[in-house]
mmCIF file of C-alpha atoms in Angstrom:
data_model
loop_
_atom_site.group_PDB
_atom_site.id
_atom_site.type_symbol
_atom_site.label_atom_id
_atom_site.label_comp_id
_atom_site.label_asym_id
_atom_site.label_seq_id
_atom_site.Cartn_x
_atom_site.Cartn_y
_atom_site.Cartn_z
ATOM 1 C CA MET A 1 -103.024 106.748 -155.188
ATOM 2 C CA GLY A 2 -105.922 104.749 -153.800
ATOM 3 C CA THR A 3 -107.941 103.727 -156.841
ATOM 4 C CA ALA A 4 -107.875 103.733 -160.605
ATOM 5 C CA VAL A 5 -110.923 104.302 -162.739
ATOM 6 C CA GLY A 6 -111.847 101.661 -165.303
ATOM 7 C CA GLY A 7 -115.039 102.377 -167.233
ATOM 8 C CA ASP A 8 -117.699 103.427 -164.757
ATOM 9 C CA ARG A 9 -116.165 101.823 -161.681
ATOM 10 C CA ALA A 10 -113.105 102.465 -159.573
ATOM 11 C CA VAL A 11 -110.660 99.561 -159.182
ATOM 12 C CA PRO A 12 -108.740 99.698 -155.903
ATOM 13 C CA ARG A 13 -105.012 100.127 -156.425
ATOM 14 C CA TYR A 14 -104.201 97.103 -154.254
ATOM 15 C CA VAL A 15 -106.378 94.937 -156.530
ATOM 16 C CA GLN A 16 -104.491 96.188 -159.591
ATOM 17 C CA ILE A 17 -101.162 95.381 -157.937
ATOM 18 C CA ALA A 18 -102.359 91.937 -156.885
ATOM 19 C CA GLU A 19 -103.578 91.179 -160.396
ATOM 20 C CA GLU A 20 -100.229 92.248 -161.843
ATOM 21 C CA ILE A 21 -98.280 89.984 -159.454
ATOM 22 C CA VAL A 22 -100.595 87.038 -160.160
ATOM 23 C CA GLN A 23 -100.167 87.612 -163.903
ATOM 24 C CA GLN A 24 -96.380 87.603 -163.483
ATOM 25 C CA ILE A 25 -96.635 84.212 -161.780
ATOM 26 C CA ARG A 26 -98.983 82.746 -164.383
ATOM 27 C CA ALA A 27 -96.785 84.061 -167.209
ATOM 28 C CA GLY A 28 -93.656 82.575 -165.650
ATOM 29 C CA ALA A 29 -91.911 85.864 -164.894
ATOM 30 C CA LEU A 30 -92.014 84.683 -161.289
ATOM 31 C CA LYS A 31 -91.259 80.960 -161.329
ATOM 32 C CA PRO A 32 -91.959 78.215 -158.765
ATOM 33 C CA GLY A 33 -89.499 78.662 -155.916
ATOM 34 C CA ASP A 34 -88.967 82.387 -156.585
ATOM 35 C CA MET A 35 -89.579 84.856 -153.784
ATOM 36 C CA VAL A 36 -92.185 87.530 -154.414
ATOM 37 C CA PRO A 37 -90.495 90.956 -154.044
ATOM 38 C CA SER A 38 -90.492 92.200 -150.459
ATOM 39 C CA GLU A 39 -92.959 94.746 -149.145
ATOM 40 C CA SER A 40 -90.342 97.520 -149.299
ATOM 41 C CA GLU A 41 -89.442 96.606 -152.882
ATOM 42 C CA LEU A 42 -93.100 96.668 -153.908
ATOM 43 C CA VAL A 43 -93.637 100.001 -152.120
ATOM 44 C CA ASP A 44 -90.777 101.493 -154.158
ATOM 45 C CA ARG A 45 -91.929 99.878 -157.386
ATOM 46 C CA TYR A 46 -95.557 100.984 -157.191
ATOM 47 C CA GLY A 47 -95.207 104.182 -155.185
ATOM 48 C CA VAL A 48 -97.857 103.210 -152.647
ATOM 49 C CA SER A 49 -97.992 102.704 -148.893
ATOM 50 C CA GLY A 50 -97.055 99.545 -147.060
ATOM 51 C CA GLY A 51 -100.711 99.093 -146.124
ATOM 52 C CA THR A 52 -101.698 98.985 -149.785
ATOM 53 C CA ILE A 53 -99.033 96.369 -150.500
ATOM 54 C CA ARG A 54 -100.153 94.258 -147.553
ATOM 55 C CA LYS A 55 -103.732 94.324 -148.836
ATOM 56 C CA ALA A 56 -102.475 93.370 -152.305
ATOM 57 C CA MET A 57 -100.573 90.400 -150.881
ATOM 58 C CA VAL A 58 -103.731 89.163 -149.144
ATOM 59 C CA GLU A 59 -105.285 88.958 -152.613
ATOM 60 C CA VAL A 60 -102.217 87.254 -154.069
ATOM 61 C CA ARG A 61 -102.214 84.613 -151.313
ATOM 62 C CA ALA A 62 -105.922 84.004 -151.912
ATOM 63 C CA SER A 63 -105.038 82.970 -155.476
ATOM 64 C CA GLY A 64 -103.333 79.871 -154.088
ATOM 65 C CA LEU A 65 -100.207 80.578 -156.139
ATOM 66 C CA VAL A 66 -97.904 81.549 -153.275
ATOM 67 C CA GLU A 67 -97.179 80.428 -149.741
ATOM 68 C CA THR A 68 -95.959 82.621 -146.904
ATOM 69 C CA ARG A 69 -92.973 81.532 -144.844
ATOM 70 C CA HIS A 70 -92.517 83.193 -141.495
ATOM 71 C CA GLY A 71 -89.626 85.633 -141.549
ATOM 72 C CA LYS A 72 -88.892 84.995 -145.237
ATOM 73 C CA GLY A 73 -91.796 86.415 -147.205
ATOM 74 C CA SER A 74 -93.943 84.898 -149.947
ATOM 75 C CA LEU A 75 -92.721 82.070 -152.167
ATOM 76 C CA VAL A 76 -94.210 81.041 -155.524
ATOM 77 C CA LYS A 77 -95.595 77.537 -155.131
ATOM 78 C CA ALA A 78 -94.435 74.606 -157.211
ATOM 79 C CA ARG A 79 -97.958 73.425 -157.934
ATOM 80 C CA PRO A 80 -98.649 70.642 -160.461
ATOM 81 C CA PRO A 81 -100.433 71.677 -163.655
ATOM 82 C CA VAL A 82 -104.191 71.778 -163.945
ATOM 83 C CA ARG A 83 -105.785 68.478 -164.925
ATOM 84 C CA HIS A 84 -109.235 67.950 -166.367
ATOM 85 C CA ARG A 85 -111.866 66.201 -164.320
ATOM 86 C CA SER A 86 -114.307 64.812 -166.848
ATOM 87 C CA SER A 87 -117.588 62.969 -166.796
ATOM 88 C CA ASP A 88 -115.789 59.993 -168.394
ATOM 89 C CA ARG A 89 -113.865 59.194 -165.227
ATOM 90 C CA PHE A 90 -116.573 56.839 -163.929
ATOM 91 C CA ARG A 91 -116.807 54.705 -167.043
ATOM 92 C CA ARG A 92 -117.358 51.051 -166.183
ATOM 93 C CA SER A 93 -114.486 50.133 -168.516
ATOM 94 C CA HIS A 94 -112.055 51.845 -166.115
ATOM 95 C CA ARG A 95 -113.306 49.756 -163.216
ATOM 96 C CA LYS A 96 -113.183 46.566 -165.273
ATOM 97 C CA GLY A 97 -109.640 47.504 -166.197
ATOM 98 C CA GLY A 98 -108.790 47.601 -162.499
ATOM 99 C CA LYS A 99 -108.465 51.385 -162.193
ATOM 100 C CA ALA A 100 -110.357 53.587 -159.751
ATOM 101 C CA ALA A 101 -111.457 56.970 -161.154
ATOM 102 C CA TYR A 102 -108.669 59.071 -159.640
ATOM 103 C CA LEU A 103 -105.897 56.701 -160.690
ATOM 104 C CA ALA A 104 -107.312 56.348 -164.209
ATOM 105 C CA GLU A 105 -107.505 60.119 -164.642
ATOM 106 C CA SER A 106 -104.007 60.726 -163.300
ATOM 107 C CA GLU A 107 -102.563 58.054 -165.563
ATOM 108 C CA GLN A 108 -104.204 59.662 -168.603
ATOM 109 C CA ALA A 109 -102.614 62.986 -167.591
ATOM 110 C CA GLY A 110 -99.165 61.397 -167.199
ATOM 111 C CA ALA A 111 -99.075 62.208 -163.488
ATOM 112 C CA THR A 112 -97.943 60.193 -160.486
ATOM 113 C CA ALA A 113 -100.869 59.589 -158.158
ATOM 114 C CA LYS A 114 -100.911 58.549 -154.521
ATOM 115 C CA VAL A 115 -103.793 57.988 -152.135
ATOM 116 C CA SER A 116 -103.322 58.193 -148.364
ATOM 117 C CA VAL A 117 -106.105 56.611 -146.309
ATOM 118 C CA LEU A 118 -106.819 58.722 -143.212
ATOM 119 C CA PHE A 119 -109.735 56.801 -141.683
ATOM 120 C CA ILE A 120 -111.917 53.760 -142.313
ATOM 121 C CA GLY A 121 -114.626 52.742 -139.894
ATOM 122 C CA PRO A 122 -118.158 53.179 -138.602
ATOM 123 C CA ALA A 123 -119.520 56.702 -138.180
ATOM 124 C CA ASP A 124 -122.791 58.477 -137.466
ATOM 125 C CA ALA A 125 -124.287 59.861 -140.657
ATOM 126 C CA PRO A 126 -124.375 63.701 -140.672
ATOM 127 C CA ASP A 127 -127.813 65.161 -141.402
ATOM 128 C CA ASP A 128 -127.147 66.111 -145.033
ATOM 129 C CA ILE A 129 -125.412 62.810 -145.808
ATOM 130 C CA ALA A 130 -128.192 60.794 -144.157
ATOM 131 C CA GLU A 131 -130.790 62.576 -146.279
ATOM 132 C CA ARG A 132 -128.905 61.712 -149.471
ATOM 133 C CA LEU A 133 -128.458 58.075 -148.429
ATOM 134 C CA GLY A 134 -132.084 57.751 -147.387
ATOM 135 C CA VAL A 135 -131.242 56.728 -143.810
ATOM 136 C CA GLU A 136 -132.024 58.231 -140.420
ATOM 137 C CA SER A 137 -129.840 61.092 -139.225
ATOM 138 C CA GLY A 138 -127.090 59.636 -137.068
ATOM 139 C CA ALA A 139 -127.535 56.152 -138.542
ATOM 140 C CA LYS A 140 -124.483 53.921 -138.605
ATOM 141 C CA VAL A 141 -122.576 54.190 -141.899
ATOM 142 C CA LEU A 142 -119.122 53.279 -143.126
ATOM 143 C CA ALA A 143 -116.845 56.299 -143.606
ATOM 144 C CA ARG A 144 -113.719 56.163 -145.756
ATOM 145 C CA ARG A 145 -111.597 59.356 -145.679
ATOM 146 C CA ARG A 146 -108.679 59.804 -148.093
ATOM 147 C CA LEU A 147 -106.097 62.424 -149.046
ATOM 148 C CA TYR A 148 -105.094 62.427 -152.718
ATOM 149 C CA PHE A 149 -101.699 63.494 -154.029
ATOM 150 C CA ARG A 150 -100.578 64.333 -157.539
ATOM 151 C CA ASN A 151 -96.849 64.429 -158.223
ATOM 152 C CA GLY A 152 -96.304 64.607 -154.470
ATOM 153 C CA THR A 153 -98.657 67.547 -153.863
ATOM 154 C CA PRO A 154 -101.962 67.171 -151.972
ATOM 155 C CA VAL A 155 -104.795 68.191 -154.290
ATOM 156 C CA GLU A 156 -107.995 66.855 -152.742
ATOM 157 C CA THR A 157 -109.607 65.168 -149.759
ATOM 158 C CA ALA A 158 -112.611 62.882 -149.991
ATOM 159 C CA THR A 159 -114.841 61.089 -147.515
ATOM 160 C CA SER A 160 -117.151 58.339 -148.744
ATOM 161 C CA TYR A 161 -120.227 57.446 -146.702
ATOM 162 C CA LEU A 162 -121.891 54.080 -147.389
ATOM 163 C CA PRO A 163 -125.017 52.539 -145.801
ATOM 164 C CA TRP A 164 -124.108 49.902 -143.231
ATOM 165 C CA ASP A 165 -126.556 47.317 -144.598
ATOM 166 C CA VAL A 166 -124.822 47.577 -147.978
ATOM 167 C CA VAL A 167 -121.217 47.297 -146.768
ATOM 168 C CA LYS A 168 -121.416 44.913 -143.812
ATOM 169 C CA ASP A 169 -121.018 41.851 -146.036
ATOM 170 C CA ILE A 170 -118.305 43.320 -148.316
ATOM 171 C CA PRO A 171 -115.080 42.967 -146.294
ATOM 172 C CA GLU A 172 -112.934 44.639 -148.967
ATOM 173 C CA LEU A 173 -114.644 47.956 -148.240
ATOM 174 C CA PHE A 174 -113.119 47.935 -144.763
ATOM 175 C CA SER A 175 -109.581 47.589 -146.168
ATOM 176 C CA GLU A 176 -107.229 50.428 -147.111
ATOM 177 C CA ASN A 177 -106.939 48.872 -150.566
ATOM 178 C CA PRO A 178 -110.369 47.614 -151.651
ATOM 179 C CA GLY A 179 -108.848 45.975 -154.723
ATOM 180 C CA PRO A 180 -108.750 46.643 -158.488
ATOM 181 C CA GLY A 181 -111.242 49.266 -159.602
ATOM 182 C CA GLY A 182 -111.772 50.673 -156.104
ATOM 183 C CA ILE A 183 -114.917 50.676 -153.991
ATOM 184 C CA TYR A 184 -117.257 51.092 -156.965
ATOM 185 C CA ALA A 185 -115.958 47.869 -158.488
ATOM 186 C CA ARG A 186 -116.523 46.033 -155.199
ATOM 187 C CA LEU A 187 -120.067 47.399 -154.935
ATOM 188 C CA GLU A 188 -120.852 46.282 -158.472
ATOM 189 C CA ASP A 189 -119.324 42.871 -157.765
ATOM 190 C CA ASP A 190 -121.896 42.600 -154.951
ATOM 191 C CA GLY A 191 -124.772 43.395 -157.326
ATOM 192 C CA HIS A 192 -125.076 47.164 -156.864
ATOM 193 C CA VAL A 193 -124.836 48.166 -160.534
ATOM 194 C CA PHE A 194 -124.559 51.913 -161.092
ATOM 195 C CA ALA A 195 -126.934 53.866 -163.292
ATOM 196 C CA GLU A 196 -125.555 57.370 -162.727
ATOM 197 C CA PHE A 197 -123.419 59.648 -160.575
ATOM 198 C CA VAL A 198 -124.927 62.986 -159.543
ATOM 199 C CA GLU A 199 -122.533 65.772 -158.544
ATOM 200 C CA THR A 200 -123.097 69.154 -156.903
ATOM 201 C CA LEU A 201 -120.261 71.701 -156.888
ATOM 202 C CA GLN A 202 -119.688 74.893 -154.937
ATOM 203 C CA ALA A 203 -116.686 77.235 -154.969
ATOM 204 C CA ARG A 204 -115.681 78.877 -151.690
ATOM 205 C CA PRO A 205 -112.635 79.965 -149.668
ATOM 206 C CA ALA A 206 -110.800 77.240 -147.761
ATOM 207 C CA SER A 207 -110.979 77.183 -143.988
ATOM 208 C CA LYS A 208 -107.763 77.325 -141.976
ATOM 209 C CA ALA A 209 -107.769 73.550 -141.445
ATOM 210 C CA GLU A 210 -108.552 72.859 -145.106
ATOM 211 C CA SER A 211 -105.772 75.199 -146.249
ATOM 212 C CA SER A 212 -103.312 73.351 -144.034
ATOM 213 C CA GLU A 213 -104.374 69.908 -145.245
ATOM 214 C CA LEU A 214 -104.114 70.853 -148.928
ATOM 215 C CA ALA A 215 -100.985 73.020 -148.502
ATOM 216 C CA LEU A 216 -102.847 76.136 -149.673
ATOM 217 C CA SER A 217 -102.578 79.751 -148.623
ATOM 218 C CA PRO A 218 -105.222 80.770 -146.043
ATOM 219 C CA GLY A 219 -108.496 81.552 -147.781
ATOM 220 C CA ALA A 220 -107.401 80.085 -151.129
ATOM 221 C CA PRO A 221 -110.298 78.995 -153.356
ATOM 222 C CA VAL A 222 -111.474 75.402 -153.190
ATOM 223 C CA ILE A 223 -114.190 73.369 -154.892
ATOM 224 C CA HIS A 224 -116.586 71.518 -152.591
ATOM 225 C CA LEU A 225 -118.094 68.615 -154.518
ATOM 226 C CA ILE A 226 -120.684 66.149 -153.257
ATOM 227 C CA ARG A 227 -121.432 63.084 -155.367
ATOM 228 C CA ASP A 228 -124.293 60.580 -155.091
ATOM 229 C CA ALA A 229 -123.623 57.126 -156.581
ATOM 230 C CA VAL A 230 -127.015 55.845 -157.746
ATOM 231 C CA THR A 231 -127.762 52.223 -158.654
ATOM 232 C CA GLU A 232 -130.099 50.921 -161.351
ATOM 233 C CA GLU A 233 -132.659 50.370 -158.580
ATOM 234 C CA GLY A 234 -132.504 54.093 -157.774
ATOM 235 C CA ARG A 235 -130.734 53.698 -154.450
ATOM 236 C CA VAL A 236 -127.857 55.947 -153.383
ATOM 237 C CA VAL A 237 -125.222 53.513 -152.063
ATOM 238 C CA GLU A 238 -122.438 56.056 -151.595
ATOM 239 C CA VAL A 239 -122.139 59.769 -150.955
ATOM 240 C CA CYS A 240 -118.663 61.204 -151.532
ATOM 241 C CA ASP A 241 -117.867 64.551 -149.897
ATOM 242 C CA THR A 242 -114.823 65.985 -151.677
ATOM 243 C CA LEU A 243 -112.758 69.149 -151.317
ATOM 244 C CA MET A 244 -110.374 70.134 -154.119
ATOM 245 C CA ALA A 245 -107.739 72.822 -154.598
ATOM 246 C CA ALA A 246 -109.468 75.013 -157.183
ATOM 247 C CA ASP A 247 -106.268 75.855 -159.069
ATOM 248 C CA GLN A 248 -105.737 72.165 -159.825
ATOM 249 C CA PHE A 249 -108.933 71.254 -161.638
ATOM 250 C CA VAL A 250 -110.876 72.115 -164.751
ATOM 251 C CA PHE A 251 -114.258 70.395 -164.998
ATOM 252 C CA SER A 252 -115.375 69.058 -168.367
ATOM 253 C CA TYR A 253 -118.775 67.420 -168.892
ATOM 254 C CA ARG A 254 -120.674 65.933 -171.783
ATOM 255 C CA ILE A 255 -124.294 67.107 -171.780
ATOM 256 C CA PRO A 256 -126.714 65.278 -174.108
ATOM 257 C CA ALA A 257 -128.748 67.580 -176.341
ATOM 258 C CA THR A 258 -131.621 65.112 -176.664
ATOM 259 C CA ASP A 259 -134.873 64.890 -174.708
#
């Protein structure tokens, strides 16, 4: 039994099996901490070969809902619930209230947030980042790399790149804790008032290193987001390169309907 016909196209049997297992997880029939039935159990249940089941489990792992433990099989992950990532998260009122965007959003969702700083220091601007910042490729910039947790689970990584001439006289930007409101508040304190934030998103499979850092299954979907922070003078004073576990975010934006 290799395929099933749906409409005008054939759906591979392993895809059907994978979709059924994923649906069981999403519906709660398989709960966080439960083991997915073994290969032999699934062979008996579906009447297919072990090869078909192995292909199905590749699809299930790609969903990001399970993790594989050597010698034990696949375990349903205890992932935190999806939270919305809205265009309101960069409101100036949040910064004036002493909350950086991530902390403000997590608080609104009733979640416990933690930020782990991985690196702060000078770096050579990569080509694409340099172009966005309007500096020469390889120019000296300040890089700030962080790993974000929600309820104890890593959900995103982010690296901010800031022009050296902008940051060199703002000592707080070289500290792990830049103070209330985060780095955007410190930039505005120094006269760099923001006019807009421009984001570009792309969905793709996680690399092996990215999967490890975010505790995802190999090849699980992630969202790659790059944000330009633009001042009222039209200058980009920060580019944030962010990678997010796709099963943890729903994006919600307000789009004006006027000219």
